[in-house]
Structure formats: structure tokens, C-alpha cells
Short mmCIF file of C-alpha atoms and ligand atoms in Angstrom, two decimals:
data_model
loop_
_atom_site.label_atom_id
_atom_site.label_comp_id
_atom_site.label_asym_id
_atom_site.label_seq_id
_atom_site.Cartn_x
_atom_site.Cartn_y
_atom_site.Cartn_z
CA UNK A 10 0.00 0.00 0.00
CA UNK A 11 1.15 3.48 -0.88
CA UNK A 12 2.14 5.51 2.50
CA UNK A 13 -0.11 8.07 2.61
CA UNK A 14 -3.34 5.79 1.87
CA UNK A 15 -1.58 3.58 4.93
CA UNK A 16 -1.18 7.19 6.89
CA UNK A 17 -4.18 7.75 6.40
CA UNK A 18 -6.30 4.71 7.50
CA UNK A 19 -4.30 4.45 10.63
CA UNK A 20 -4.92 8.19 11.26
CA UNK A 21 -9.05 7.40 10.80
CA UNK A 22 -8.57 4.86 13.37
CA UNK A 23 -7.84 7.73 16.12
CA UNK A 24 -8.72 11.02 14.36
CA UNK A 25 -12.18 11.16 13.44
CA UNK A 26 -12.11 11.72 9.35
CA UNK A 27 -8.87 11.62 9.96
CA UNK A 28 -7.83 15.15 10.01
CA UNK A 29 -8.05 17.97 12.18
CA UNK A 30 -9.70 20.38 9.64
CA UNK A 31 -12.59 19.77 7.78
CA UNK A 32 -11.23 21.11 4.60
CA UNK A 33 -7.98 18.83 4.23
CA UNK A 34 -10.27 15.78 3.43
CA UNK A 35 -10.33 15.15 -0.19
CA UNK A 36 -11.25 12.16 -2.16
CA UNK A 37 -9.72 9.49 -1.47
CA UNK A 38 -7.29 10.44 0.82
CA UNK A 39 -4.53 13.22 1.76
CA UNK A 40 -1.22 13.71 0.84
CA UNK A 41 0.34 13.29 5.00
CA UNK A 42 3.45 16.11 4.67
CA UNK A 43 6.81 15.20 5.46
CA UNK A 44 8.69 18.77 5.39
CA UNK A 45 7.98 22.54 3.74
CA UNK A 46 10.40 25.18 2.30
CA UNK A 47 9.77 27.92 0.76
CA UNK A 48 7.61 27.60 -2.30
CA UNK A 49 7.36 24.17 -1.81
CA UNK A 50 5.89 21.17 0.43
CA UNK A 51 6.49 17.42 0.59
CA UNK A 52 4.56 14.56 1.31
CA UNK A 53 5.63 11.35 2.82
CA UNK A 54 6.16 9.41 -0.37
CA UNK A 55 8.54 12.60 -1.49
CA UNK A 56 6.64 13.68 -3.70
CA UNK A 57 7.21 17.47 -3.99
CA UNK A 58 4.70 20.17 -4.52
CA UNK A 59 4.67 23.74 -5.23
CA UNK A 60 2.41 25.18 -2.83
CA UNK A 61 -0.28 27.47 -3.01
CA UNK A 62 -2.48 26.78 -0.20
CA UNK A 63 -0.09 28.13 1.89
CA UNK A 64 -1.36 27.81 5.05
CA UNK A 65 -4.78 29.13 3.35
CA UNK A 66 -2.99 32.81 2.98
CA UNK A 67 -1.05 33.00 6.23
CA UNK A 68 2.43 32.51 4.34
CA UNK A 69 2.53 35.23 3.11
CA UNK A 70 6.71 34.62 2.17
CA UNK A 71 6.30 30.76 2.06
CA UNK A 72 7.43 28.27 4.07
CA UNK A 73 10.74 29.03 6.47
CA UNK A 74 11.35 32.33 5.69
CA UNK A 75 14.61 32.94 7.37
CA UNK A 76 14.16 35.97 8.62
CA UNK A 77 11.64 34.82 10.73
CA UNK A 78 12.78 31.24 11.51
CA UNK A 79 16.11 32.68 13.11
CA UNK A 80 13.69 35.29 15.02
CA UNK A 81 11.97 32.34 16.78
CA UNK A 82 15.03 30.18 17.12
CA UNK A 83 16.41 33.02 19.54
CA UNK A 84 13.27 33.15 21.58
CA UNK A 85 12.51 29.25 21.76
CA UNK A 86 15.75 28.97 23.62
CA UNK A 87 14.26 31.74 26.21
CA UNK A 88 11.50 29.94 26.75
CA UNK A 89 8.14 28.99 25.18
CA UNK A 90 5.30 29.99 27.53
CA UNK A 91 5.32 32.91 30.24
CA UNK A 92 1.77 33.61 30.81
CA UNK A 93 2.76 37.28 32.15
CA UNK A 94 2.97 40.22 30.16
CA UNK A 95 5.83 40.83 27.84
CA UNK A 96 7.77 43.79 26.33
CA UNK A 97 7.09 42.12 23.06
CA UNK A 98 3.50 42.25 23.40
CA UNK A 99 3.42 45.85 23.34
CA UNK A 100 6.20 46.15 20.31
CA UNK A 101 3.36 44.07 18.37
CA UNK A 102 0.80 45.89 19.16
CA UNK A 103 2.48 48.97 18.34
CA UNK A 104 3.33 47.57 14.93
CA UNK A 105 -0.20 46.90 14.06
CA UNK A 106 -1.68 50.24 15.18
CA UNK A 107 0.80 51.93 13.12
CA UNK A 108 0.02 49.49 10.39
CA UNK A 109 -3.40 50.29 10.89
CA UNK A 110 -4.78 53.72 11.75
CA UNK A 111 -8.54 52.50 12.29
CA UNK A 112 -6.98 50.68 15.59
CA UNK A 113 -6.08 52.62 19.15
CA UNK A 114 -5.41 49.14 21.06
CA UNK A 115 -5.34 45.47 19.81
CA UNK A 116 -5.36 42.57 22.04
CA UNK A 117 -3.54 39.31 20.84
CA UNK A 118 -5.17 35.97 20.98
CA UNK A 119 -4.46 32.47 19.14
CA UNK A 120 -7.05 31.88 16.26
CA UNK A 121 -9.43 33.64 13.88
CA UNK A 122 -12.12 32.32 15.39
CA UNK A 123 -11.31 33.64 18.72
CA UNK A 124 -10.52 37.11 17.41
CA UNK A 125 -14.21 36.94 16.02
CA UNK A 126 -15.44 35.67 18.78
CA UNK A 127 -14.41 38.26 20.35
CA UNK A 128 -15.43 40.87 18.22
CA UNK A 129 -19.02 40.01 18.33
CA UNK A 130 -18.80 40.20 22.00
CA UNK A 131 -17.25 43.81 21.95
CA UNK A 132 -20.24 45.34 19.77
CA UNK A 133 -22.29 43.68 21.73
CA UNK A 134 -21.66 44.93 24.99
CA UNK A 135 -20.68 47.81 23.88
CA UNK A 136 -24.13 48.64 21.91
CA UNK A 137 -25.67 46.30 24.76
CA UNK A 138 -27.80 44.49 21.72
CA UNK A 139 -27.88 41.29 20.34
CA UNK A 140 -28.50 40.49 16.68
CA UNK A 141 -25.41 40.77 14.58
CA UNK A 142 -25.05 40.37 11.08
CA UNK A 143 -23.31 38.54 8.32
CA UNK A 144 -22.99 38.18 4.80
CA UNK A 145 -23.70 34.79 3.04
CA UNK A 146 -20.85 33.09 2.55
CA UNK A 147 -18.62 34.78 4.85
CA UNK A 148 -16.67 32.41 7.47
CA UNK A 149 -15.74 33.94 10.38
CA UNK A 150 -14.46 30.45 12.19
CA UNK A 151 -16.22 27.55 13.83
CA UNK A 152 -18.22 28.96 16.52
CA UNK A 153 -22.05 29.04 16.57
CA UNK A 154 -22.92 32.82 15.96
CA UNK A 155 -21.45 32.78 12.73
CA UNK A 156 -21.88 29.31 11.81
CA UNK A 157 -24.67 30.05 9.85
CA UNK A 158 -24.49 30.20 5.80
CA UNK A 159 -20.38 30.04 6.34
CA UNK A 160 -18.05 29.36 3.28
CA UNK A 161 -15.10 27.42 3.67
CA UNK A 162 -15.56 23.72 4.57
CA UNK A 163 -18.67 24.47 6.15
CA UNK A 164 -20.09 25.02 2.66
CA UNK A 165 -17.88 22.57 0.90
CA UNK A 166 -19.78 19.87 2.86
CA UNK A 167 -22.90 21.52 2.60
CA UNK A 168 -23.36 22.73 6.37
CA UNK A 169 -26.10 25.74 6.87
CA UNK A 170 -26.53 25.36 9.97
CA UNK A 171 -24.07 23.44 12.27
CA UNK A 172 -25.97 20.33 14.22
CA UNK A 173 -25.38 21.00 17.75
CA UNK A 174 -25.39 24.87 17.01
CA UNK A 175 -28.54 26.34 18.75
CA UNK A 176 -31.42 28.24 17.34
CA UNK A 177 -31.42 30.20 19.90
CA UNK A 178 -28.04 31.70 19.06
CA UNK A 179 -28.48 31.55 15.11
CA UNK A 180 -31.57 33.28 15.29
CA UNK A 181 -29.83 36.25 16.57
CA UNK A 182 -27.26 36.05 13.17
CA UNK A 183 -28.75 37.60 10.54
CA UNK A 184 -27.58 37.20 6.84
CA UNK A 185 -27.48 39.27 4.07
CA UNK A 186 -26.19 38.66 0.71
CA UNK A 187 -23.03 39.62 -0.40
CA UNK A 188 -22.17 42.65 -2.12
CA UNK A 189 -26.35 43.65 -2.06
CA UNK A 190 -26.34 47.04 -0.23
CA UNK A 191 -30.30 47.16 -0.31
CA UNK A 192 -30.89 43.79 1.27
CA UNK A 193 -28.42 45.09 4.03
CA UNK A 194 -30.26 48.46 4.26
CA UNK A 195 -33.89 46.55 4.82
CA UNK A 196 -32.48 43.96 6.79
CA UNK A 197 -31.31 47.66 9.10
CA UNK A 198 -34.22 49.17 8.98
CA UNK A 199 -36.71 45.87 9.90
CA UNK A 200 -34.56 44.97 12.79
CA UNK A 201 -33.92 47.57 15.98
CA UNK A 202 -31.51 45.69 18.01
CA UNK A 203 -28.66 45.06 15.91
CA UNK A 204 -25.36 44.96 17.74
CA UNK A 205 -22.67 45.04 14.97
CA UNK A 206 -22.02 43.99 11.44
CA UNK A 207 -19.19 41.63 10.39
CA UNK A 208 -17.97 41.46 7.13
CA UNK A 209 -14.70 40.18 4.85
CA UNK A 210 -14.13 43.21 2.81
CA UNK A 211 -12.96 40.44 0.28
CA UNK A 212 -14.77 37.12 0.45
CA UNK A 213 -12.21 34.70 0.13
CA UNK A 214 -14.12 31.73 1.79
CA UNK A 215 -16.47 31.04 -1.42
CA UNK A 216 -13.88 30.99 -3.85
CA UNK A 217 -12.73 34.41 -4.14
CA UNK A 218 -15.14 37.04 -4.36
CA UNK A 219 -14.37 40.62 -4.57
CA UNK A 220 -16.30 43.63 -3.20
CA UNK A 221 -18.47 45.59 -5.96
CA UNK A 222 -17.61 49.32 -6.07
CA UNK A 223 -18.97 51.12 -3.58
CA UNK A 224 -20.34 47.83 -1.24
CA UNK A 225 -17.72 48.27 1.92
CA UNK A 226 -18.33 52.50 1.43
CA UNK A 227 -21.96 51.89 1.20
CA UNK A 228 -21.47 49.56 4.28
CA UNK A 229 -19.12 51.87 6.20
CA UNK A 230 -21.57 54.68 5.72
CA UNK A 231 -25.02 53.04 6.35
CA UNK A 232 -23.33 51.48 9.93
CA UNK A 233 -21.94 55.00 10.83
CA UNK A 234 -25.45 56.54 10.47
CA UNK A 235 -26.96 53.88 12.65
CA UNK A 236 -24.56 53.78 15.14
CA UNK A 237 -23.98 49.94 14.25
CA UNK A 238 -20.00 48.86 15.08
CA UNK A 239 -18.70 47.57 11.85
CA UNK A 240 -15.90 44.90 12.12
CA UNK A 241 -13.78 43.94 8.87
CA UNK A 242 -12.53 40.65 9.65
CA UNK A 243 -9.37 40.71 8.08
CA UNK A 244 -8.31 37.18 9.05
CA UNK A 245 -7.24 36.51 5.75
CA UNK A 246 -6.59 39.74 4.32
CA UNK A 247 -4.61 41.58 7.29
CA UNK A 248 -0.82 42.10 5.82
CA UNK A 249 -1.81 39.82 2.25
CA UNK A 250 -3.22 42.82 0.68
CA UNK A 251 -1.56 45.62 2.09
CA UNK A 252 0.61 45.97 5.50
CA UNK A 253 -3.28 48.01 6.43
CA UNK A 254 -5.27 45.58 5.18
CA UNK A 255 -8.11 45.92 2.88
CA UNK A 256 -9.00 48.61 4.93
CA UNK A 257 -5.66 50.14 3.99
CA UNK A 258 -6.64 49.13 0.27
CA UNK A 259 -9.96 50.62 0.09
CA UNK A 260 -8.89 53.35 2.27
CA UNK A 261 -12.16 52.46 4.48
CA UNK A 262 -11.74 52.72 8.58
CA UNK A 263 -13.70 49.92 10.17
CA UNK A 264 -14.19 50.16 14.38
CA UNK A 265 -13.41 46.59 14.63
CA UNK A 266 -11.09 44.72 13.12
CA UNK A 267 -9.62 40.87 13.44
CA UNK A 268 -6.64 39.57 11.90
CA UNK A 269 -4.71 36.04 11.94
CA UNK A 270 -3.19 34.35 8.99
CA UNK A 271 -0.54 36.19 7.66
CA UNK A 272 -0.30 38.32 10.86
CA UNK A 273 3.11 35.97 11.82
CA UNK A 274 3.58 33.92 8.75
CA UNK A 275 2.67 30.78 10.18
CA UNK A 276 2.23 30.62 13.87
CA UNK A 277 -0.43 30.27 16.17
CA UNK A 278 -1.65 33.66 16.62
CA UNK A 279 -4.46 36.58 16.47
CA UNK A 280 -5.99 39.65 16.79
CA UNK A 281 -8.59 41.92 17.74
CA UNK A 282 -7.89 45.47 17.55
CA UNK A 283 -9.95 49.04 17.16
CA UNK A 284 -11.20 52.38 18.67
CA UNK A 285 -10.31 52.70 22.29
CA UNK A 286 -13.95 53.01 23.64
CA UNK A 287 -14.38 49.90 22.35
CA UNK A 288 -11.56 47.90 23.11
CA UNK A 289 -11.05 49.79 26.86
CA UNK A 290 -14.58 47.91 27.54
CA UNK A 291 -12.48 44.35 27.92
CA UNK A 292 -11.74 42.60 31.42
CA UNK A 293 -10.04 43.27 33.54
CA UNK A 294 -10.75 46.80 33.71
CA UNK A 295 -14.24 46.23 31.20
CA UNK A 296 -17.05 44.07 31.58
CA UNK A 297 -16.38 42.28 28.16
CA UNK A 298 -14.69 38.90 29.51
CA UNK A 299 -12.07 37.48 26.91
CA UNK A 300 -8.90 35.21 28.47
CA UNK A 301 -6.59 32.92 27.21
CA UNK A 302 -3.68 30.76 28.44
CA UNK A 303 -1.73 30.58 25.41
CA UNK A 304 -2.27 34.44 24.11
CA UNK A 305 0.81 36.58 23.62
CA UNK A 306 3.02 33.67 24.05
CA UNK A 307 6.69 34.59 23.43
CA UNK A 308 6.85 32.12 20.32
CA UNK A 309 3.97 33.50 18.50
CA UNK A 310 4.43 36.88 19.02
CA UNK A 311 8.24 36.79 18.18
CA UNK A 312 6.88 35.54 14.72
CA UNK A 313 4.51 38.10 14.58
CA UNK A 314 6.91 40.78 14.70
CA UNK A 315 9.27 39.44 12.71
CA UNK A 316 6.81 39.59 10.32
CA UNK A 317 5.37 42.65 10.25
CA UNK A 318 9.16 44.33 10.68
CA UNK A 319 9.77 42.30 6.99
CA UNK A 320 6.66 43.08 5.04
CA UNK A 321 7.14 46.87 6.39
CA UNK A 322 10.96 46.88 4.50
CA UNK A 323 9.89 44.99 1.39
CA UNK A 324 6.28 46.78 1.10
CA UNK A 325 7.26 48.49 -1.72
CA UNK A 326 8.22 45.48 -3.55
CA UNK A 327 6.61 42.82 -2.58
CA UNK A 328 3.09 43.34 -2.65
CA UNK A 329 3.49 45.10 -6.41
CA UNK A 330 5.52 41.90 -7.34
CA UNK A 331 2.95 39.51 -6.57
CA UNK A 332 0.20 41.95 -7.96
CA UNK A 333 2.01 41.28 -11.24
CA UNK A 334 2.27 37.73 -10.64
CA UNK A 335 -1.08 37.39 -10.25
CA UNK A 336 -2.31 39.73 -12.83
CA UNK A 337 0.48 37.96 -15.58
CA UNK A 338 -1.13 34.46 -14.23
CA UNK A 339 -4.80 34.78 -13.67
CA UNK A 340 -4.92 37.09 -17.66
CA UNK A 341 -3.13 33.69 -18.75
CA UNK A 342 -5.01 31.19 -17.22
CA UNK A 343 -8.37 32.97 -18.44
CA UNK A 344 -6.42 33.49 -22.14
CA UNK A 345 -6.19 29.28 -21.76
CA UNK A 346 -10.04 28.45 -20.71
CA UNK A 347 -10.94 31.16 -23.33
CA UNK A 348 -9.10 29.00 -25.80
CA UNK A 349 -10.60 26.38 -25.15
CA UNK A 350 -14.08 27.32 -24.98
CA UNK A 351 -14.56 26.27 -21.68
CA UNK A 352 -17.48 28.07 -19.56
CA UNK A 353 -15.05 29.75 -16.91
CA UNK A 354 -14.88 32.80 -14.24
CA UNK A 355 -11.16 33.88 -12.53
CA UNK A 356 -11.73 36.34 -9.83
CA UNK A 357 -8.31 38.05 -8.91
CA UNK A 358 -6.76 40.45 -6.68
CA UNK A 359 -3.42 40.98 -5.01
CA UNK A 360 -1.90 37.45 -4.29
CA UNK A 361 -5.11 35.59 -4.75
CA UNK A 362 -7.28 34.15 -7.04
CA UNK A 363 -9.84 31.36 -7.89
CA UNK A 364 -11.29 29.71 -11.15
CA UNK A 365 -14.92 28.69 -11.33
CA UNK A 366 -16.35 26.41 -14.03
CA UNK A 367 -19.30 28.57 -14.69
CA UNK A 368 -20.62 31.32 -17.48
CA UNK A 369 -21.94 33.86 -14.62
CA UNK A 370 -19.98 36.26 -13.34
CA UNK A 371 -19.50 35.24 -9.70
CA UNK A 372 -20.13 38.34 -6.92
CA UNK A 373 -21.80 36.53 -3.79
CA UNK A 374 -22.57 32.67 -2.88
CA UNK A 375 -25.02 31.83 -4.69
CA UNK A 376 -23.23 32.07 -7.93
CA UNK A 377 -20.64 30.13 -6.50
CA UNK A 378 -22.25 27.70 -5.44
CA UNK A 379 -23.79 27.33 -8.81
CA UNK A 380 -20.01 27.15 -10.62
CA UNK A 381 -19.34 23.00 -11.37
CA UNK A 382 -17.56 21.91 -8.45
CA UNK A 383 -17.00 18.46 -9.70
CA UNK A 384 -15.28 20.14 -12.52
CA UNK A 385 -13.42 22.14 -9.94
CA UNK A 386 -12.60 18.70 -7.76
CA UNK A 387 -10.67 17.24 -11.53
CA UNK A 388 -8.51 20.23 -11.58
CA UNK A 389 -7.96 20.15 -8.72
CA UNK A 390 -6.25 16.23 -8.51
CA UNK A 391 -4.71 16.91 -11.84
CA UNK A 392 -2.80 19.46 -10.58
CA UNK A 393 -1.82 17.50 -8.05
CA UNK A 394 -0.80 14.92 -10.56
CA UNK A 395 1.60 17.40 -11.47
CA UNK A 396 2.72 18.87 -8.28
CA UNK A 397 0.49 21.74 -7.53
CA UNK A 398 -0.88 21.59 -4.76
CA UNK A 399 -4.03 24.22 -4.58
CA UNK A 400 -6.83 24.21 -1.32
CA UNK A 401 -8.99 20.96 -2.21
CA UNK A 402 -12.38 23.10 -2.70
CA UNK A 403 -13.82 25.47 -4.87
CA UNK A 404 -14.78 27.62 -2.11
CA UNK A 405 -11.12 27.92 -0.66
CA UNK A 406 -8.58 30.66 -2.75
CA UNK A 407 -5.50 30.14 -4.23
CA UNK A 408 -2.52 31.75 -2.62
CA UNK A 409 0.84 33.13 -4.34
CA UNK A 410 3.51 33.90 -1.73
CA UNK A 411 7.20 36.04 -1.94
CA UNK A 412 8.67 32.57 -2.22
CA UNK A 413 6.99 31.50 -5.84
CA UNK A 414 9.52 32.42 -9.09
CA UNK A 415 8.46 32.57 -11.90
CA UNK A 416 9.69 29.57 -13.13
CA UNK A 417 6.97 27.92 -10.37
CA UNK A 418 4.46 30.07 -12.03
CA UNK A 419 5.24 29.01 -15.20
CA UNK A 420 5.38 25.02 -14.68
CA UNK A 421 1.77 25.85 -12.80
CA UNK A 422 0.22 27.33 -15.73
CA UNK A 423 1.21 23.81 -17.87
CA UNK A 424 -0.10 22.14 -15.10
CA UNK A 425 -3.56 24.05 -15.38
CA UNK A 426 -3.45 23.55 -18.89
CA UNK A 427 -3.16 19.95 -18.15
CA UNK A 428 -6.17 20.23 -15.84
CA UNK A 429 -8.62 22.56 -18.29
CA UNK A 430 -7.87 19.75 -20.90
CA UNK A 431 -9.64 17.21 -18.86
CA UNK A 432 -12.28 19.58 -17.51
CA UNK A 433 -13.64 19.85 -21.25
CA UNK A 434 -13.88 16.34 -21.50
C1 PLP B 527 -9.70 31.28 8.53
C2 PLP B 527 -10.67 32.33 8.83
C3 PLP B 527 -11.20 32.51 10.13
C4 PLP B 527 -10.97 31.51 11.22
O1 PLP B 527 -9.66 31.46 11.63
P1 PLP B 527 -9.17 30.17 12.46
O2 PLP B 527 -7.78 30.52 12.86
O3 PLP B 527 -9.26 29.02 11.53
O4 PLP B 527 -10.08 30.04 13.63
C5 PLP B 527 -11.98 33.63 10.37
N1 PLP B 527 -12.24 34.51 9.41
C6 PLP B 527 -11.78 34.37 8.15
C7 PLP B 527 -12.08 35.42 7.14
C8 PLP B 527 -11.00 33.26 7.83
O5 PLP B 527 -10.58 33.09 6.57
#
């Protein structure tokens, strides 16, 4: 038997599915990873990959990055847990308040889902209301308030409504479509009591799909005239598309604001951060309780900084250089599908981008969800065929990171081209 298919039935045997995430099931089984550098990722039969899952957009310079490998080398040495405050806490925090203007005071935590967890909890006790809402499509993390019409895996494996989740609590989660300003606007004006509005300013948890003109202004300026907290959960796009953020790219100041993923390059680690009557209302000196054993460990935030400290040298490169990438890429990839008159969509922006198997344009999730994802699912294991390894679901994105040359890029695009060619079959 091959090693991964043996990895992976004696992982089912104690892991239930087998994996830790929902998402990194696919048919029939994972690749089980030996090592990563760089661009690149092997699995236990050493087989080698070029990666662009990359840690679903938190590496943002690849795997190993020197700079910040050496960074945590020093501290793990110095010790790995403190659970008392630390000088580099407040260097962090510092960094991301300059980074981004819309914040006064951040507090660090370990995963997205915490961070918007949080959030939710700031707006509301700080409006003292309850309902919040969401946008279709949007995943905010695996907790039950906004567990209800997530992307990611949640949609991949066709999960509305979590079992276990209460009504009680989803009831209180309103949804709105994506990038439909006058569904948000009645959904404001039927409902009194609503505490705060979460949003990704780019939804990249249904595929990628990018913000119409005018949605997140629309947004900004609708909440700030109702006196609704708006929080841009930047898990994904905090430091990928700008050291600000989207908020930094659409030059559009949120009062909450959650980041995670490419916050430390690949390290356990988050964030909420915003205006300072907000943030001043956690415990111990607010009412708002948020706690957590491993937050602002040493390790983490090390990472963190070394991080931010590197994307804030290179800015001026690096986010222009994958830009290009992306734009040389995706304007290929479409050039190819065009070709071969295969129905097709590639949504793009920055470092990411995603191809649906469809002949609408997509902008929210139900035209995703109507793109082929079987279609998507035989790309998808071609390409890994060929040693690409992209997120194993049409509602993931694909990430580029500093690490990719072009010669990666261009033994991709082959690789695609291998994949479309089956598609039209
Ligand atoms: C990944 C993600 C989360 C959840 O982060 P976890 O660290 O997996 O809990 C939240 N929001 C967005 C936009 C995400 O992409």
C-alpha cells in the first residue's frame, strides 16, 4: 500500500475523518506532509509540490522564511510559555496600530475564530444588543454565531446550519447577501436591536469574491449613520493585501477589526484590535470577559513581529511583485479556458485568485455555489498529478507567496493547462 493511503487509514482509526480540519479531506485520501520550504511542500512518499495553499494565505513569504525562523530560534531557547505580560507584546501591538490607523489598542489571541469571537462580544456589549449580522458566505471560524451560511468547509460539505449549534443563538445572526447594499439596508431598517455587522471586505471563503464598487463605502456609511459597530474581519486579508489591510486598500476605517493568517507567517496567533472606547470595555478593567492561556506567548508573538518588521521593508516590492504575478497568471489562465471554450470565471486580486467552471460572473454565494464543483474537484487532482498543490475546494482561494519564481508560475500554468484539458472532456 502506498504511505499516505496507509497514513491515512491508521490516522481514521484515532482522528475522526482523519484530520483535524474539515477542509484537508479530499477524495480518497490526503497527501500526510513530510517537510515545507519555501515555495514548496512534501509529502511522505517525497513527492514534492509547489504550494499554493499556503497555510490558506497566512504565508505570506512561504514556508521558512529565514528571517523569521532565526527570530523564533532566539526566543525558543528563552523559553516557550510565560503567561505574564511581555515587552514584546506591546512592540506588536504597536506595529499593528501603526500598520493600521482605524486601531487605538489590539489585544492578541491564538485563532481567527477567537478574534471573532471576540469581536461580536465587543459590539455587543458595547451597543448592549444582540443580533449581529453577516454576509452569506462569509466564514468567520467555527463557533455558533457565525456558523450560519459560512463558506469554507462548512459550505464545501454543505453545512447551513451546524448540528449542535442552537437556534437560539443563530436566530440572533442575521444574513445578508453579499455585495447587495439594499438587502443590508432593509435587513437595518426591519430589525432595531442590531449589535454590529461583520464582514470580509474580500470574500475569500467562497472561492474568491471581490467587493463591488462602492459595497464596503456603502457599508461603512449606512453602519456610521446607525450607530452599528462595523468589524472587517481581516483574518485573511490583514498584511496579504496591504501591510493596512483591505481597509488600507480601500482606504475604508472599520471600528473593529480581526486579523490572523498572515499576521506571523505561520504561527499560532491573532488579533482583535480598534477604537479605544471599544476595546477599553475588555476585562479586567471592562465588563467584556475574553482570556486565554496561550495568548501573547513569546513564540507566537516573536513571529509576529518578525513579520510585520519584513513586510514593512519589502512593502514596496513585494506586494506590487505579486500583484504582477497574479495579474500575468490569472490574464493567462483565463487566455487558456478562453481558448478552449470552456465556460469559466477567474476572480483576482493581489496574491489571490480562484477559477470557477461557470458562465456567470461570480459576486456573492449563490453564484458560487452554482459554478461545477465536480469540474473544480478534476482540476484540482490533476494538478496535483503534477505537483500543484491548490486548497482541495472550490470555495477555498489560491494563494501566491514572496517565495513562488516565476519559473513555479510558469510550470503551474502547464499544469492548469493539463487540468482545463480534462475539464472539457
Ligand atoms: C480562517 C478564517 C477565520 C478563522 O480562523 P481560524 O484561525 O481558523 O479560527 C476567520 N475569518 C476568516 C475570514 C478566515 O478566513
Amino acid at each position: 500500500m502506498l504511505k499516505n493511503s496507509k497514513l491515512f487509514s491508521d490516522a481514521k482509526k484515532v482522528i475522526p475523518s482523519g484530520v483535524n480540519s474539515p477542509v484537508r479531506y479530499f477524495e480518497p485520501y490526503p497527501f500526510f506532509t513530510k517537510k515545507a520550504n519555501g515555495a514548496y511542500i512534501w509529502d511522505e512518499e517525497n513527492n514534492r509540490y509547489i504550494d499554493f495553499c499556503n497555510g490558506y494565505g497566512a504565508l505570506l513569504f512561504g514556508h521558512t522564511r529565514k528571517e523569521i525562523i532565526d527570530s523564533v530560534s532566539k526566543q525558543l531557547s528563552r523559553g516557550t510559555l510565560y503567561c505574564t505580560p511581555t515587552e514584546g507584546e506591546t512592540e506588536l501591538s504597536k506595529l499593528i496600530t501603526q500598520n493600521f490607523p482605524s486601531i487605538d489598542k489590539v489585544r492578541i489571541m491564538n485563532t481567527g475564530g477567537e478574534a471573532t469571537m471576540t469581536a461580536i462580544r465587543l459590539a455587543r456589549g458595547f451597543t448592549k444588543k444582540k443580533k449581529i449580522i453577516k454576509f452569506e458566505g462569509c466564514y468567520h471560524g467555527a463557533h455558533d454565531a457565525v456558523l450560519v451560511k459560512a463558506g469554507s468547509g462548512s459550505a464545501h460539505n454543505g453545512i447551513s446550519v451546524s448540528d449542535g449549534g442552537l437556534d437560539e443563538v443563530s436566530k440572533n445572526t442575521l444574513v445578508v447577501q453579499y455585495n447587495n447594499i439594499e438587502d443590508f439596508q432593509n435587513t437595518i431598517k426591519k430589525h432595531k436591536d442590531i449589535a454590529g455587522v461583520i464582514v470580509e471586505p474580500i470574500l475569500a471563503n467562497m472561492g474568491l469574491i471581490l467587493p463591488e464598487k462602492n459595497f464596503l463605502l456603502d457599508l461603512r456609511k449606512i453602519t456610521q449613520e446607525n450607530n452599528i459597530p462595523l468589524i472587517f474581519d481581516e483574518v485573511v486579508t490583514g498584511f496579504r493585501v496591504s501591510p493596512g489591510g483591505a481597509q488600507e486598500y480601500f482606504g475604508i476605517k472599520p471600528d473593529l477589526t480581526t486579523m490572523a493568517k498572515a499576521l506571523s507567517n505561520g504561527f499560532t496567533i491573532s488579533a482583535v484590535g480598534g477604537k479605544k472606547e471599544i476595546m477599553n470595555l475588555l476585562s479586567p478593567e471592562g465588563k467584556v470577559y475574553q482570556a486565554g492561556t496561550f495568548s501573547g506567548n513569546p513564540v507566537s508573538v516573536t513571529a509576529a513581529i518578525a513579520s510585520i518588521k519584513l513586510i514593512n521593508k519589502l512593502k514596496n516590492k513585494l506586494y506590487s511583485k505579486l500583484e504582477k504575478f497574479n495579474l500575468l497568471f490569472s490574464t493567462a489562465l483565463d487566455d487558456i479556458a478562453t481558448d478552449m471554450n470552456i465556460p469559466h470565471q477567474i476572480n483576482f486580486t493581489a496574491s489571490m485568485f480562484q477559477i470557477f467552471f461557470t458562465d456567470k460572473p461570480v459576486t456573492n454565494y449563490e453564484t458560487s455555489k452554482m459554478a461545477d464543483a465536480k469540474k473544480f474537484m478534476k482540476l484540482f487532482r490533476t494538478l496535483l498529478q503534477k505537483g500543484i498543490f491548490i486548497p482541495p475546494s472550490q470555495f477555498e482561494v489560491v494563494f501566491m507567496s514572496d517565495a513562488h519564481t516565476q519559473n513555479d508560475l510558469n510550470k503551474t500554468l502547464d499544469a492548469f493547462y493539463d487540468g482545463l484539458k480534462l475539464v472539457k472532456r
